[in-house]
Structures are given as structure tokens and as C-alpha cells.
PDB file of C-alpha atoms in Angstrom:
ATOM      1  CA  PRO A   1     -29.074  -6.416  25.745  1.00  0.00           C
ATOM      2  CA  ALA A   2     -25.119  -6.127  24.705  1.00  0.00           C
ATOM      3  CA  PRO A   3     -23.477  -8.519  21.993  1.00  0.00           C
ATOM      4  CA  ALA A   4     -22.151 -11.974  23.127  1.00  0.00           C
ATOM      5  CA  PRO A   5     -18.394 -11.959  23.297  1.00  0.00           C
ATOM      6  CA  GLN A   6     -16.592 -13.650  20.309  1.00  0.00           C
ATOM      7  CA  PRO A   7     -14.410 -16.571  20.999  1.00  0.00           C
ATOM      8  CA  ALA A   8     -10.283 -15.504  20.807  1.00  0.00           C
ATOM      9  CA  ALA A   9      -9.108 -16.565  16.950  1.00  0.00           C
ATOM     10  CA  PRO A  10      -6.871 -19.349  16.920  1.00  0.00           C
ATOM     11  CA  ALA A  11      -3.100 -19.106  16.183  1.00  0.00           C
ATOM     12  CA  GLY A  12      -2.464 -17.630  12.199  1.00  0.00           C
ATOM     13  CA  ALA A  13      -6.175 -17.170  12.057  1.00  0.00           C
ATOM     14  CA  VAL A  14      -7.068 -13.926   9.764  1.00  0.00           C
ATOM     15  CA  LEU A  15      -8.582 -11.093  12.067  1.00  0.00           C
ATOM     16  CA  ALA A  16     -11.548  -9.114  11.425  1.00  0.00           C
ATOM     17  CA  LYS A  17     -10.293  -6.488   8.310  1.00  0.00           C
ATOM     18  CA  ALA A  18     -11.393  -2.672   8.730  1.00  0.00           C
ATOM     19  CA  GLY A  19      -9.697  -1.340   6.362  1.00  0.00           C
ATOM     20  CA  PRO A  20     -10.992   0.582   2.809  1.00  0.00           C
ATOM     21  CA  ALA A  21     -11.838  -2.248   0.021  1.00  0.00           C
ATOM     22  CA  ASP A  22     -10.242  -4.458   2.592  1.00  0.00           C
ATOM     23  CA  ALA A  23      -6.821  -3.784   2.178  1.00  0.00           C
ATOM     24  CA  TYR A  24      -4.856  -5.349   4.365  1.00  0.00           C
ATOM     25  CA  VAL A  25      -4.504  -8.695   6.359  1.00  0.00           C
ATOM     26  CA  VAL A  26      -3.591  -9.162   9.828  1.00  0.00           C
ATOM     27  CA  SER A  27      -3.103 -12.664  10.882  1.00  0.00           C
ATOM     28  CA  ALA A  28      -1.038 -14.005  14.073  1.00  0.00           C
ATOM     29  CA  ASN A  29       2.781 -15.089  13.894  1.00  0.00           C
ATOM     30  CA  PRO A  30       3.703 -17.307  16.537  1.00  0.00           C
ATOM     31  CA  GLU A  31       7.633 -16.490  15.400  1.00  0.00           C
ATOM     32  CA  LEU A  32       7.236 -13.407  16.602  1.00  0.00           C
ATOM     33  CA  LYS A  33       8.111 -12.567  20.523  1.00  0.00           C
ATOM     34  CA  GLY A  34       7.690  -9.534  22.648  1.00  0.00           C
ATOM     35  CA  ARG A  35       5.228  -6.687  22.224  1.00  0.00           C
ATOM     36  CA  LEU A  36       6.554  -5.581  18.627  1.00  0.00           C
ATOM     37  CA  GLY A  37       3.886  -6.124  15.652  1.00  0.00           C
ATOM     38  CA  ARG A  38       5.100  -6.308  12.012  1.00  0.00           C
ATOM     39  CA  LEU A  39       4.022  -4.463   8.608  1.00  0.00           C
ATOM     40  CA  ILE A  40       4.133  -6.350   5.320  1.00  0.00           C
ATOM     41  CA  VAL A  41       4.452  -4.547   2.308  1.00  0.00           C
ATOM     42  CA  ALA A  42       5.170  -7.072  -0.733  1.00  0.00           C
ATOM     43  CA  PHE A  43       4.617  -6.668  -4.496  1.00  0.00           C
ATOM     44  CA  PRO A  44       4.413  -9.414  -7.471  1.00  0.00           C
ATOM     45  CA  GLU A  45       8.011 -11.240  -7.717  1.00  0.00           C
ATOM     46  CA  GLU A  46       8.059 -10.281 -11.398  1.00  0.00           C
ATOM     47  CA  SER A  47       8.102  -6.555 -10.504  1.00  0.00           C
ATOM     48  CA  ASN A  48      10.452  -4.398 -10.615  1.00  0.00           C
ATOM     49  CA  ALA A  49       9.435  -2.399  -7.342  1.00  0.00           C
ATOM     50  CA  GLY A  50      13.002  -0.833  -6.732  1.00  0.00           C
ATOM     51  CA  GLY A  51      11.476   2.533  -7.596  1.00  0.00           C
ATOM     52  CA  THR A  52       8.261   2.369  -5.299  1.00  0.00           C
ATOM     53  CA  ARG A  53       8.171   4.308  -1.851  1.00  0.00           C
ATOM     54  CA  MET A  54       6.586   3.500   0.958  1.00  0.00           C
ATOM     55  CA  ASP A  55       6.156   5.733   3.946  1.00  0.00           C
ATOM     56  CA  VAL A  56       4.904   5.154   7.054  1.00  0.00           C
ATOM     57  CA  TYR A  57       2.831   7.507   9.152  1.00  0.00           C
ATOM     58  CA  LYS A  58       1.431   8.086  12.917  1.00  0.00           C
ATOM     59  CA  VAL A  59      -2.304   8.734  12.417  1.00  0.00           C
ATOM     60  CA  GLY A  60      -3.152  12.247  11.535  1.00  0.00           C
ATOM     61  CA  GLU A  61       0.636  13.427  11.459  1.00  0.00           C
ATOM     62  CA  PRO A  62       2.598  14.799   8.240  1.00  0.00           C
ATOM     63  CA  LYS A  63       5.333  13.145   8.740  1.00  0.00           C
ATOM     64  CA  ALA A  64       6.505   9.795   8.087  1.00  0.00           C
ATOM     65  CA  ILE A  65       8.257   7.854  10.585  1.00  0.00           C
ATOM     66  CA  THR A  66       9.726   5.324   8.616  1.00  0.00           C
ATOM     67  CA  GLY A  67       9.543   4.017   4.839  1.00  0.00           C
ATOM     68  CA  GLY A  68      11.661   2.923   1.876  1.00  0.00           C
ATOM     69  CA  PHE A  69      11.865   1.621  -1.410  1.00  0.00           C
ATOM     70  CA  GLY A  70      10.522  -1.650  -2.715  1.00  0.00           C
ATOM     71  CA  ASN A  71       9.488  -4.150  -0.436  1.00  0.00           C
ATOM     72  CA  GLN A  72       9.136  -3.270   3.356  1.00  0.00           C
ATOM     73  CA  THR A  73       9.084  -5.614   6.222  1.00  0.00           C
ATOM     74  CA  LEU A  74       9.158  -3.386   9.545  1.00  0.00           C
ATOM     75  CA  ASP A  75       9.004  -4.187  13.243  1.00  0.00           C
ATOM     76  CA  LEU A  76       6.418  -1.740  14.890  1.00  0.00           C
ATOM     77  CA  PHE A  77       4.754  -0.610  18.170  1.00  0.00           C
ATOM     78  CA  PRO A  78       1.272  -1.795  18.197  1.00  0.00           C
ATOM     79  CA  GLY A  79      -1.433   1.313  17.131  1.00  0.00           C
ATOM     80  CA  THR A  80      -3.101   2.828  14.158  1.00  0.00           C
ATOM     81  CA  TYR A  81      -0.644   3.953  11.203  1.00  0.00           C
ATOM     82  CA  ALA A  82      -1.304   5.485   7.790  1.00  0.00           C
ATOM     83  CA  VAL A  83       0.499   3.462   4.849  1.00  0.00           C
ATOM     84  CA  ALA A  84       1.475   5.391   2.002  1.00  0.00           C
ATOM     85  CA  ILE A  85       2.680   3.985  -1.339  1.00  0.00           C
ATOM     86  CA  THR A  86       3.776   5.923  -4.513  1.00  0.00           C
ATOM     87  CA  GLY A  87       2.125   8.903  -2.436  1.00  0.00           C
ATOM     88  CA  LYS A  88      -1.614   6.783  -2.077  1.00  0.00           C
ATOM     89  CA  ARG A  89      -2.421   6.502   1.757  1.00  0.00           C
ATOM     90  CA  VAL A  90      -4.428   3.514   3.084  1.00  0.00           C
ATOM     91  CA  GLU A  91      -5.519   4.957   6.639  1.00  0.00           C
ATOM     92  CA  GLY A  92      -6.118   2.790   9.556  1.00  0.00           C
ATOM     93  CA  VAL A  93      -3.859   0.082   8.846  1.00  0.00           C
ATOM     94  CA  PRO A  94      -3.738  -1.557  12.378  1.00  0.00           C
ATOM     95  CA  ILE A  95      -0.679  -2.922  14.196  1.00  0.00           C
ATOM     96  CA  GLN A  96      -0.885  -5.757  16.701  1.00  0.00           C
ATOM     97  CA  SER A  97       2.010  -7.686  19.034  1.00  0.00           C
ATOM     98  CA  ARG A  98       3.220 -10.630  17.603  1.00  0.00           C
ATOM     99  CA  HIS A  99       0.725 -10.080  14.556  1.00  0.00           C
ATOM    100  CA  ASP A 100       2.045  -9.237  10.652  1.00  0.00           C
ATOM    101  CA  THR A 101       0.033  -7.099   8.705  1.00  0.00           C
ATOM    102  CA  LYS A 102       0.176  -7.378   4.879  1.00  0.00           C
ATOM    103  CA  VAL A 103      -0.810  -4.629   2.916  1.00  0.00           C
ATOM    104  CA  LYS A 104      -2.623  -5.776  -0.332  1.00  0.00           C
ATOM    105  CA  VAL A 105      -0.822  -4.286  -3.040  1.00  0.00           C
ATOM    106  CA  GLY A 106      -0.326  -4.793  -6.930  1.00  0.00           C
ATOM    107  CA  MET A 107       2.137  -2.807  -9.643  1.00  0.00           C
ATOM    108  CA  LEU A 108       1.027  -0.711 -12.399  1.00  0.00           C
ATOM    109  CA  ARG A 109       3.401  -0.842 -15.698  1.00  0.00           C
ATOM    110  CA  VAL A 110       2.834   2.604 -17.722  1.00  0.00           C
ATOM    111  CA  ASN A 111       3.876   1.879 -21.171  1.00  0.00           C
ATOM    112  CA  ALA A 112       4.324   5.091 -23.082  1.00  0.00           C
ATOM    113  CA  GLY A 113       6.216   6.909 -25.664  1.00  0.00           C
ATOM    114  CA  LYS A 114       9.916   8.468 -23.713  1.00  0.00           C
ATOM    115  CA  ASP A 115       8.424  11.784 -24.766  1.00  0.00           C
ATOM    116  CA  THR A 116       5.085  11.780 -23.117  1.00  0.00           C
ATOM    117  CA  ARG A 117       4.138  13.092 -19.717  1.00  0.00           C
ATOM    118  CA  VAL A 118       2.288  10.645 -17.373  1.00  0.00           C
ATOM    119  CA  PHE A 119       0.545  11.713 -13.989  1.00  0.00           C
ATOM    120  CA  LEU A 120      -0.876   9.301 -11.719  1.00  0.00           C
ATOM    121  CA  LEU A 121      -3.158  10.890  -9.817  1.00  0.00           C
ATOM    122  CA  ASP A 122      -5.874   8.982  -6.664  1.00  0.00           C
ATOM    123  CA  THR A 123      -9.529   7.892  -7.146  1.00  0.00           C
ATOM    124  CA  ASP A 124     -10.750  11.469  -6.774  1.00  0.00           C
ATOM    125  CA  LYS A 125      -8.536  12.672 -10.571  1.00  0.00           C
ATOM    126  CA  THR A 126      -7.536  16.010  -8.516  1.00  0.00           C
ATOM    127  CA  ARG A 127      -4.449  14.628  -5.686  1.00  0.00           C
ATOM    128  CA  HIS A 128      -1.424  13.948  -7.694  1.00  0.00           C
ATOM    129  CA  LEU A 129       0.429  10.820  -6.481  1.00  0.00           C
ATOM    130  CA  THR A 130       3.364  11.091  -8.942  1.00  0.00           C
ATOM    131  CA  ASP A 131       4.186  11.570 -12.578  1.00  0.00           C
ATOM    132  CA  GLY A 132       7.068  10.682 -14.847  1.00  0.00           C
ATOM    133  CA  TYR A 133       8.227  10.598 -19.135  1.00  0.00           C
ATOM    134  CA  GLY A 134       7.976   7.001 -20.755  1.00  0.00           C
ATOM    135  CA  ASN A 135       7.523   4.012 -19.284  1.00  0.00           C
ATOM    136  CA  GLN A 136       7.061   3.449 -15.928  1.00  0.00           C
ATOM    137  CA  GLU A 137       6.551   0.733 -13.085  1.00  0.00           C
ATOM    138  CA  LEU A 138       5.294   2.063 -10.354  1.00  0.00           C
ATOM    139  CA  GLY A 139       3.388  -0.371  -6.850  1.00  0.00           C
ATOM    140  CA  PHE A 140       0.200   0.982  -5.316  1.00  0.00           C
ATOM    141  CA  PRO A 141      -2.040  -0.446  -2.638  1.00  0.00           C
ATOM    142  CA  ILE A 142      -5.266  -1.790  -4.399  1.00  0.00           C
ATOM    143  CA  GLY A 143      -8.351   0.346  -5.236  1.00  0.00           C
ATOM    144  CA  THR A 144      -8.386   3.099  -8.636  1.00  0.00           C
ATOM    145  CA  VAL A 145      -5.482   5.082  -9.843  1.00  0.00           C
ATOM    146  CA  HIS A 146      -5.736   7.787 -12.993  1.00  0.00           C
ATOM    147  CA  VAL A 147      -3.677   8.082 -15.497  1.00  0.00           C
ATOM    148  CA  SER A 148      -3.790  11.277 -17.220  1.00  0.00           C
ATOM    149  CA  ILE A 149      -1.977  12.308 -20.302  1.00  0.00           C
ATOM    150  CA  ALA A 150      -1.999  15.411 -22.225  1.00  0.00           C
ATOM    151  CA  GLY A 151      -5.131  16.120 -19.961  1.00  0.00           C
ATOM    152  CA  GLN A 152      -7.066  13.175 -20.931  1.00  0.00           C
ATOM    153  CA  SER A 153      -7.212  10.124 -17.729  1.00  0.00           C
ATOM    154  CA  GLU A 154      -9.069   7.011 -17.168  1.00  0.00           C
ATOM    155  CA  PRO A 155      -9.035   4.979 -14.249  1.00  0.00           C
ATOM    156  CA  VAL A 156      -6.870   1.790 -13.434  1.00  0.00           C
ATOM    157  CA  THR A 157      -7.620  -0.258 -10.635  1.00  0.00           C
ATOM    158  CA  ILE A 158      -4.462  -1.858  -8.952  1.00  0.00           C
ATOM    159  CA  GLN A 159      -5.411  -5.312  -7.955  1.00  0.00           C
ATOM    160  CA  GLU A 160      -3.343  -7.400  -5.278  1.00  0.00           C
ATOM    161  CA  GLY A 161      -0.301  -9.407  -6.483  1.00  0.00           C
ATOM    162  CA  LYS A 162      -0.796  -8.464 -10.462  1.00  0.00           C
ATOM    163  CA  ILE A 163       1.106  -6.351 -12.171  1.00  0.00           C
ATOM    164  CA  THR A 164      -1.575  -4.376 -14.451  1.00  0.00           C
ATOM    165  CA  ASP A 165      -0.824  -2.880 -17.971  1.00  0.00           C
ATOM    166  CA  PHE A 166      -1.150   0.135 -19.201  1.00  0.00           C
TER     167      PHE A 166
END
């Protein structure tokens, strides 16, 4: 037998999440009119996210269609997108008409000497996300990244709305 139809979500209700580790939240926004939906990437208030790069991709496309640095609020056509924050991608991010889609993000604060080269690697420990020397404060989607220094690495869990010190 066919499954019973589900009732419509009330205004402002959080809709189903289908991304990795619930990497985003979709909610109705009664202030939005028309056809567009809104993508929101908001880092913790006490962080310095101005150097964090965010890019939006059409699914399966290698070239970003929009992006920026720090906190971002972007109006987009309905569809499914990939969002990369400091190179770490969240696939399958839905944008719906008159809804906000908020990507869950946090910050990583690396405390290292000015001559120490720090590599940030994806969950698989092989894909390079970014690197730099000394102290760094970078935003990431929630989940695991690996900090690699002098050939050794450790996993770090990025938590929603929090700054993780390393």
C-alpha cells in the first residue's frame, strides 16, 4: 500500500533535513515574497569570520555561481545546491521558495607559532581544504576536519555556533 500523505508543515516549522549529519535547517520565512528562497551562513558572533570563504555551486558543477567572505545571506532560485565553506562541501542543500535554509557552521581557532605551517584536511584526511602559518580562525560546516602539522594530524569536531580551539 502507498504511504499516507503527510500534513503540510505549519508556517515557521522546520522541514525535514536530508543532508549529512543534518548539516542545515529549512524553515518557512513569511517575510519572503515571490519565488526565491534564502541561503544563510552565519558564524558565531564572537568570531572573526571575515576571512572565511563560502561558495555556492549548482549540483555537479565545478564552478561557483556565487559566494563571498564571512556571514552570507543570499537569495537563490529554488533547487538543490552544494555549499563550500573553507573548501569543505555540503552537498544537497535545498533552497525552497519563501523559505530560509541555514547551513550549520562553527569556527576553528588554531593557536600555533608564526612559523608553524598548518594544513586543514577533509574528513578523509587526504583532501586539502586550506593551509597557512601560525594562528588562524576559519569557519567550517559542522562535522570533522583534520588539523595536520609536521606530518601528524588530529581530528577536530566543528560544532554549530561554537568556536573550537586547537
